[in-house]
Short mmCIF file of C-alpha atoms in Angstrom, two decimals:
data_model
loop_
_atom_site.label_atom_id
_atom_site.label_comp_id
_atom_site.label_asym_id
_atom_site.label_seq_id
_atom_site.Cartn_x
_atom_site.Cartn_y
_atom_site.Cartn_z
CA MET A 17 166.72 127.90 8.02
CA GLN A 18 164.48 126.18 10.49
CA LYS A 19 161.42 128.30 11.31
CA SER A 20 159.51 125.93 13.55
CA ILE A 21 158.80 126.94 17.03
CA THR A 22 159.84 125.09 21.04
CA VAL A 23 157.04 123.98 23.54
CA LEU A 24 157.08 124.23 27.34
CA LYS A 25 154.42 122.92 29.73
CA VAL A 26 154.48 121.99 33.41
CA SER A 27 153.54 118.36 32.82
CA PHE A 28 155.10 115.07 31.76
CA LEU A 29 153.21 115.23 28.47
CA ALA A 30 154.82 118.55 27.65
CA ALA A 31 158.25 117.18 28.52
CA SER A 32 157.67 114.36 26.05
CA LEU A 33 156.48 116.76 23.36
CA ALA A 34 159.56 118.92 23.81
CA ILE A 35 161.66 115.88 22.93
CA CYS A 36 159.60 114.91 19.89
CA GLN A 37 159.01 118.38 18.42
CA THR A 38 161.19 121.26 17.34
CA SER A 39 158.60 123.98 17.86
CA VAL A 40 159.53 127.26 20.11
CA PHE A 41 156.76 128.51 22.37
CA ALA A 42 155.89 128.34 26.03
CA GLU A 43 152.49 127.90 27.64
CA ASN A 44 151.09 129.20 30.92
CA PRO A 45 150.17 126.12 32.99
CA GLN A 46 147.39 128.10 34.69
CA GLN A 47 145.47 128.65 31.43
CA ALA A 48 143.14 125.98 30.07
CA SER A 49 140.73 125.63 27.16
CA SER A 50 137.37 123.88 27.16
CA GLY A 51 137.18 120.25 26.07
CA ALA A 52 134.41 118.10 24.61
CA SER A 53 133.08 114.56 25.09
CA PRO A 54 133.67 111.92 22.37
CA THR A 55 131.11 111.89 19.57
CA VAL A 56 131.79 108.32 18.35
CA LYS A 57 132.79 104.94 19.85
CA VAL A 58 135.74 102.99 18.39
CA PRO A 59 137.41 99.68 19.37
CA ILE A 60 139.86 100.20 22.22
CA ASN A 61 143.26 98.51 21.89
CA GLN A 62 145.03 98.41 25.25
CA GLN A 63 147.93 96.24 24.09
CA PRO A 64 151.14 98.25 24.72
CA GLN A 65 153.20 98.95 21.60
CA PHE A 66 156.35 99.49 23.70
CA THR A 67 157.44 99.88 27.32
CA PRO A 68 157.83 103.62 27.99
CA ASN A 69 160.70 105.11 29.96
CA LYS A 70 160.01 106.10 33.53
CA PRO A 71 158.62 109.65 33.76
CA GLU A 72 161.03 112.34 34.85
CA VAL A 73 160.32 114.07 38.15
CA GLN A 74 158.96 117.60 37.65
CA SER A 75 160.32 119.92 40.34
CA ASN A 76 157.98 122.76 39.44
CA ALA A 77 154.64 121.01 39.95
CA ALA A 78 151.60 122.91 38.66
CA GLN A 79 149.95 123.08 42.08
CA ARG A 80 152.92 125.12 43.38
CA ILE A 81 152.60 127.82 40.75
CA ASN A 82 150.51 130.91 41.52
CA THR A 83 148.32 132.44 38.88
CA THR A 84 149.84 135.44 37.13
CA GLN A 85 147.29 137.81 38.62
CA THR A 86 148.02 136.63 42.16
CA PHE A 87 151.78 136.69 41.58
CA TRP A 88 151.81 140.36 40.61
CA SER A 89 150.91 142.07 43.84
CA PRO A 90 151.00 145.89 43.76
CA GLU A 91 154.24 145.84 45.76
CA ARG A 92 155.89 143.39 43.37
CA MET A 93 154.84 145.55 40.42
CA ARG A 94 156.30 148.62 42.11
CA LYS A 95 159.65 146.90 42.64
CA ALA A 96 159.99 145.50 39.09
CA LYS A 97 163.02 146.96 37.30
CA PRO A 98 163.27 148.18 33.69
CA LEU A 99 165.17 145.62 31.63
CA PRO A 100 168.45 147.21 30.50
CA LEU A 101 168.57 147.93 26.78
CA PRO A 102 170.92 145.41 25.11
CA ARG A 103 174.05 147.00 23.72
CA SER A 104 175.25 146.55 20.18
CA SER A 105 178.40 144.47 19.91
CA ASN A 106 179.27 146.39 16.73
CA GLY A 107 179.99 149.66 18.52
CA VAL A 108 178.94 152.87 16.79
CA VAL A 109 177.31 152.21 13.44
CA THR A 110 177.74 154.04 10.16
CA GLY A 111 174.91 155.29 8.00
CA VAL A 112 174.78 152.52 5.44
CA THR A 113 171.25 151.85 4.22
CA ILE A 114 170.76 148.21 3.18
CA GLN A 115 167.60 146.10 3.27
CA ASP A 116 166.81 142.79 1.65
CA ILE A 117 164.44 143.05 -1.29
CA GLY A 118 161.33 140.90 -1.06
CA GLU A 119 157.56 140.94 -1.02
CA SER A 120 156.24 142.70 2.06
CA GLN A 121 153.52 141.06 4.16
CA ALA A 122 151.07 143.36 5.93
CA THR A 123 148.16 143.16 8.37
CA SER A 124 145.70 145.90 9.32
CA GLY A 125 145.04 147.36 12.74
CA ALA A 126 141.67 148.17 14.28
CA ALA A 127 140.23 150.60 16.81
CA PRO A 128 138.45 149.28 19.93
CA THR A 129 135.02 147.80 19.32
CA ILE A 130 133.61 148.22 22.84
CA LYS A 131 133.78 150.77 25.65
CA VAL A 132 134.71 149.61 29.12
CA PRO A 133 134.97 151.52 32.41
CA ILE A 134 138.37 153.20 32.77
CA ASN A 135 139.94 152.72 36.20
CA GLN A 136 142.60 155.35 36.86
CA GLN A 137 143.00 154.46 40.53
CA PRO A 138 146.70 153.58 40.97
CA LEU A 139 147.52 150.02 41.94
CA PHE A 140 150.57 151.37 43.76
CA THR A 141 152.49 154.61 44.27
CA PRO A 142 155.69 154.59 42.17
CA ASP A 143 158.99 155.46 43.80
CA GLU A 144 160.10 159.06 43.65
CA PRO A 145 161.92 159.85 40.38
CA LYS A 146 165.67 159.53 40.63
CA VAL A 147 167.88 162.30 39.27
CA GLN A 148 170.30 160.83 36.74
CA SER A 149 173.37 163.02 36.55
CA ASN A 150 175.04 160.82 33.95
CA GLY A 151 171.98 159.46 32.15
CA ILE A 152 170.68 160.23 28.70
CA GLN A 153 168.76 163.50 28.73
CA PRO A 154 165.97 164.46 26.29
CA ASN A 155 167.58 165.64 23.08
CA ASN A 156 166.91 165.70 19.35
CA ILE A 157 170.25 164.68 17.86
CA GLY A 158 173.26 162.64 18.94
CA THR A 159 176.88 162.55 17.83
CA LYS A 160 176.05 160.41 14.78
CA ALA A 161 173.46 162.96 13.55
CA ALA A 162 170.57 160.49 13.68
CA ARG A 163 167.81 163.08 14.11
CA PHE A 164 164.62 162.56 16.11
CA THR A 165 161.98 164.31 18.21
CA SER A 166 161.36 163.07 21.76
CA SER A 167 158.32 164.04 23.82
CA GLU A 168 155.83 163.14 26.50
CA LEU A 169 152.34 162.50 25.18
CA ILE A 170 150.40 165.74 24.78
CA PRO A 171 148.17 165.63 26.71
CA LEU A 172 149.24 162.78 28.98
CA SER A 173 145.66 161.47 28.85
CA ALA A 174 146.16 160.64 25.15
CA ASP A 175 147.33 157.21 26.33
CA LEU A 176 143.69 156.37 27.05
CA SER A 177 142.77 156.68 23.36
CA TYR A 178 143.55 154.54 20.32
CA PRO A 179 146.16 154.08 18.93
CA TYR A 180 148.20 154.95 22.04
CA ALA A 181 146.09 152.70 24.28
CA ALA A 182 147.15 149.64 22.26
CA SER A 183 150.65 150.05 23.68
CA GLY A 184 151.63 149.30 27.27
CA LYS A 185 154.05 147.98 29.86
CA LEU A 186 155.04 144.30 30.09
CA PHE A 187 155.91 142.79 33.50
CA PHE A 188 157.80 139.48 33.69
CA SER A 189 160.14 137.42 35.84
CA LYS A 190 163.72 136.29 35.22
CA PRO A 191 165.80 134.15 37.56
CA GLU A 192 167.45 137.40 38.71
CA GLY A 193 164.17 139.07 39.63
CA ASP A 194 161.18 140.92 38.17
CA PHE A 195 161.58 143.21 35.16
CA LEU A 196 159.77 145.54 32.76
CA CYS A 197 159.65 145.92 28.98
CA SER A 198 157.28 147.59 26.54
CA ALA A 199 154.82 145.86 24.20
CA ALA A 200 151.90 146.51 21.84
CA VAL A 201 148.69 144.74 20.81
CA ILE A 202 148.80 143.43 17.20
CA LYS A 203 145.78 141.12 17.04
CA PRO A 204 142.62 140.54 19.13
CA ARG A 205 144.58 138.38 21.65
CA LEU A 206 148.23 138.91 20.70
CA ILE A 207 150.89 141.38 21.81
CA LEU A 208 154.31 141.98 20.28
CA THR A 209 157.54 142.57 22.20
CA ALA A 210 161.26 141.87 21.89
CA GLY A 211 162.65 138.34 21.98
CA HIS A 212 165.03 139.38 24.76
CA CYS A 213 162.00 140.30 26.90
CA VAL A 214 160.71 136.69 26.89
CA HIS A 215 163.82 134.48 26.56
CA ARG A 216 167.49 134.72 27.52
CA GLY A 217 168.74 133.76 24.05
CA SER A 218 170.05 130.29 24.95
CA GLY A 219 168.96 127.15 26.75
CA GLY A 220 166.05 126.12 24.53
CA ASN A 221 162.79 125.72 26.46
CA ASN A 222 164.59 126.39 29.73
CA GLY A 223 165.48 129.89 28.57
CA PHE A 224 161.93 131.26 28.70
CA TYR A 225 161.04 133.83 31.33
CA SER A 226 157.72 133.64 33.21
CA ASN A 227 154.79 135.48 34.83
CA PHE A 228 154.07 137.74 31.85
CA LEU A 229 151.54 140.46 32.65
CA PHE A 230 150.52 143.21 30.21
CA VAL A 231 149.13 146.58 31.34
CA PRO A 232 147.88 148.62 28.35
CA ALA A 233 148.08 152.43 28.71
CA TYR A 234 149.99 152.08 32.00
CA ARG A 235 150.67 155.41 33.70
CA ASP A 236 152.01 156.26 37.16
CA GLY A 237 151.09 152.93 38.72
CA ALA A 238 147.59 152.78 37.20
CA ALA A 239 146.13 150.07 34.95
CA PRO A 240 143.19 151.91 33.31
CA TYR A 241 142.16 148.96 31.12
CA GLY A 242 143.10 146.23 33.57
CA ARG A 243 145.94 143.72 33.92
CA TRP A 244 146.07 140.96 31.30
CA SER A 245 147.59 137.53 31.97
CA TRP A 246 149.43 135.42 29.41
CA SER A 247 148.61 131.97 28.07
CA HIS A 248 151.31 131.32 25.41
CA VAL A 249 154.55 132.95 24.29
CA ILE A 250 156.60 132.40 21.15
CA THR A 251 159.89 133.70 19.78
CA THR A 252 162.22 132.85 16.90
CA ASN A 253 164.89 130.16 16.71
CA THR A 254 167.21 132.95 15.54
CA TRP A 255 166.88 134.64 18.93
CA ILE A 256 166.80 131.43 20.99
CA THR A 257 170.08 130.21 19.49
CA GLY A 258 171.78 133.62 19.35
CA ASN A 259 173.28 133.56 22.87
CA GLY A 260 171.71 136.95 23.59
CA SER A 261 174.03 138.76 21.21
CA GLU A 262 172.91 141.98 19.51
CA PRO A 263 172.28 142.99 16.80
CA ASN A 264 170.09 139.92 16.29
CA ALA A 265 168.32 139.31 12.99
CA ALA A 266 165.00 138.31 14.60
CA ASP A 267 164.75 139.75 18.13
CA TYR A 268 160.97 139.71 18.47
CA ALA A 269 158.31 137.65 20.23
CA ILE A 270 154.53 137.30 20.48
CA ILE A 271 152.48 136.64 23.62
CA GLU A 272 148.88 135.42 23.69
CA LEU A 273 146.74 137.04 26.41
CA SER A 274 143.77 135.49 28.17
CA ASP A 275 140.37 137.13 27.80
CA GLN A 276 138.79 139.17 30.59
CA SER A 277 135.17 139.57 31.68
CA PHE A 278 133.47 142.95 31.46
CA ASP A 279 129.86 143.11 32.67
CA GLY A 280 129.76 139.32 32.49
CA VAL A 281 130.97 139.18 28.87
CA SER A 282 134.35 137.70 27.92
CA ARG A 283 136.41 140.21 25.91
CA THR A 284 139.74 140.13 24.08
CA ILE A 285 142.42 142.73 24.70
CA GLY A 286 142.02 143.96 21.11
CA SER A 287 138.31 144.64 21.50
CA VAL A 288 139.03 146.80 24.56
CA VAL A 289 142.03 148.90 23.43
CA GLY A 290 142.28 148.18 19.69
CA TYR A 291 145.35 146.83 17.97
CA PHE A 292 148.08 147.82 15.53
CA GLY A 293 148.70 146.31 12.11
CA THR A 294 152.11 144.96 11.10
CA LYS A 295 154.27 145.09 7.99
CA THR A 296 157.45 143.25 7.03
CA LEU A 297 160.48 144.50 5.06
CA ASP A 298 159.62 148.17 5.50
CA LEU A 299 162.18 149.75 7.83
CA LEU A 300 164.70 151.09 5.31
CA PRO A 301 163.77 153.71 4.33
CA ASN A 302 160.83 154.83 6.46
CA HIS A 303 159.84 157.12 9.33
CA VAL A 304 158.11 155.94 12.50
CA THR A 305 156.61 156.84 15.87
CA MET A 306 158.36 154.84 18.59
CA LEU A 307 156.46 154.18 21.83
CA GLY A 308 157.74 152.80 25.12
CA TYR A 309 158.44 153.19 28.82
CA PRO A 310 162.13 154.19 29.06
CA ALA A 311 163.54 154.40 32.59
CA ASN A 312 165.56 157.52 31.77
CA LEU A 313 162.46 159.58 30.87
CA ASP A 314 159.78 160.15 33.53
CA SER A 315 161.33 157.15 35.32
CA GLY A 316 159.41 154.89 32.92
CA GLU A 317 156.13 155.77 34.63
CA LYS A 318 154.57 157.44 31.58
CA MET A 319 154.33 156.34 27.96
CA HIS A 320 156.94 158.17 25.85
CA GLN A 321 157.08 158.82 22.12
CA VAL A 322 159.92 159.44 19.70
CA THR A 323 159.44 160.26 16.01
CA ALA A 324 162.34 159.60 13.67
CA GLY A 325 163.33 158.69 10.14
CA SER A 326 165.58 155.79 9.19
CA TYR A 327 169.27 156.47 9.63
CA GLY A 328 170.95 153.34 8.36
CA SER A 329 171.79 149.68 8.78
CA GLY A 330 172.84 148.28 12.14
CA ALA A 331 174.13 145.07 10.52
CA ASN A 332 172.69 141.55 10.77
CA ASN A 333 169.26 142.38 9.32
CA THR A 334 168.67 145.39 11.58
CA ALA A 335 167.96 149.09 11.08
CA ILE A 336 168.73 152.07 13.30
CA TYR A 337 166.77 155.25 14.04
CA GLY A 338 167.57 158.24 16.25
CA SER A 339 166.23 157.95 19.81
CA ASP A 340 167.00 158.94 23.39
CA MET A 341 165.12 156.07 25.09
CA THR A 342 166.97 153.50 27.21
CA GLY A 343 166.10 150.52 29.46
CA GLY A 344 162.42 149.65 29.74
CA SER A 345 161.71 150.71 26.15
CA SER A 346 162.73 147.29 24.80
CA GLY A 347 159.91 145.73 22.78
CA GLY A 348 158.15 149.04 22.23
CA PRO A 349 156.53 149.39 18.78
CA TRP A 350 157.88 151.38 15.83
CA VAL A 351 154.74 152.49 13.99
CA GLN A 352 154.47 153.89 10.49
CA ASN A 353 151.55 156.20 9.59
CA PHE A 354 150.75 156.60 13.28
CA GLY A 355 147.54 158.33 14.30
CA VAL A 356 144.05 159.03 13.02
CA ALA A 357 143.37 160.37 9.53
CA ALA A 358 141.89 163.87 9.27
CA ASP A 359 139.05 164.79 6.95
CA GLY A 360 140.51 165.73 3.60
CA GLN A 361 143.85 164.06 4.28
CA VAL A 362 145.47 163.15 0.97
CA ASN A 363 146.37 159.48 0.61
CA GLY A 364 149.90 158.69 -0.45
CA LEU A 365 151.28 155.45 -1.85
CA ASP A 366 151.00 153.69 1.52
CA THR A 367 147.52 154.31 2.92
CA SER A 368 147.53 151.86 5.84
CA LEU A 369 147.51 153.52 9.26
CA ASN A 370 149.19 152.33 12.46
CA GLN A 371 151.34 149.48 11.17
CA ILE A 372 154.25 148.26 13.30
CA VAL A 373 157.33 147.86 11.11
CA GLY A 374 159.92 147.34 13.87
CA LEU A 375 160.47 147.43 17.63
CA THR A 376 163.13 148.53 20.09
CA SER A 377 165.81 145.84 20.25
CA TYR A 378 169.20 147.34 21.15
CA GLY A 379 171.24 150.51 21.54
CA PRO A 380 174.81 151.78 21.07
CA THR A 381 177.74 151.00 23.34
CA VAL A 382 178.03 154.65 24.44
CA VAL A 383 175.56 157.40 25.31
CA GLY A 384 176.55 160.01 22.74
CA PRO A 385 175.21 158.52 19.46
CA LEU A 386 171.55 158.46 20.66
CA TYR A 387 169.96 155.81 18.49
CA GLN A 388 168.15 152.47 18.79
CA GLY A 389 168.07 149.40 16.56
CA SER A 390 165.36 147.02 15.41
CA SER A 391 165.39 143.68 13.66
CA ILE A 392 163.81 143.98 10.21
CA PHE A 393 160.60 141.94 10.15
CA ASP A 394 160.80 139.20 7.52
CA SER A 395 159.49 135.65 6.95
CA ARG A 396 160.56 134.72 10.49
CA PHE A 397 158.13 137.29 11.85
CA THR A 398 155.35 136.02 9.58
CA SER A 399 156.08 132.46 10.75
CA ILE A 400 155.68 133.14 14.48
CA LEU A 401 152.63 135.34 13.83
CA ASN A 402 150.94 132.54 11.87
CA SER A 403 151.74 130.07 14.65
CA ALA A 404 150.31 132.37 17.32
CA CYS A 405 147.17 132.99 15.28
CA ALA A 406 146.60 129.22 15.11
CA TRP A 407 146.73 128.66 18.88
CA ASN A 408 143.06 129.54 19.43
CA PRO A 409 140.09 130.58 17.27
CA GLY A 410 139.64 134.33 17.40
CA ASN A 411 143.30 135.12 18.13
CA CYS A 412 143.51 136.89 14.79
#
């Protein structure tokens, strides 16, 4: 299986690279890295080796593209819609527990390393909550007996502390308009979300969405730790060639965020809010804390949490857990050993805290079952993580 990754830039050079390479990531044309002057002189050969084709006309010239920060006005953020949760094409699943056997790959998380001023002044006033007479209501078991506990954060201000603060709301644009997903920080500059939150599942490089903006610890229109713009995004070939069908074996993606200045010092997102670890091949069996911004609960304006144990296989390298979250929760992390260890806490066989082992990818075709599915992280996840780590020094 091909595990290389696809490149998109707003330039003729990028168009040429897309032809010559089979890699799958997109780059924000507004982000740039520092260069350096030559350190040696070599003979210059200006004799053409071939006559190149005429350059193609780029209709989306870089000078016509606003920066991400400018694009996301408070009013645009207010009007962004939760991305509907993809529905499983398999209908209601059965509780069959199957997971490939292999060597798990794990990374560790970290708490914030600096303290920054917290700004709880809302950027905008969210719309009044809408009463959903036929929507999913908070519950703890559905018709398939996939048990779970669903709750607001207690207290709500817990979202300002690690590990909650390393999760947040992802804003982005599709051709149809502006949308919302959930995401979580997994490395000093990297966030994790669903593949269907960054790419439509077909069309190669042309399938990528745009204007990604991450707001950690978002609540009621406020961005307490700021708004973070993107510089690169990557997803798997399995998702890009899957025509948007769910369950998908590798529905996940990674976005690199640009640093921000605090008191004149450039900081990474991970240094400000901390970041989660990750672990592959560890969804069946397991139990997790699921975080996200589902539209059906508090209108997606507050971070929500669900705790659940594994229920079974959703087919095609996916696992299902009980949950009552819907649209907007896509891409939200499923975290094992969530929280902060207490003094005297006895270590079990898995001592690593706050490791993401899955994320919200899809749901059932009907309301009653109350569950969500996640692709099982495997070598495809490790591949895109390694690629994202290599984009810039200090990413990981």
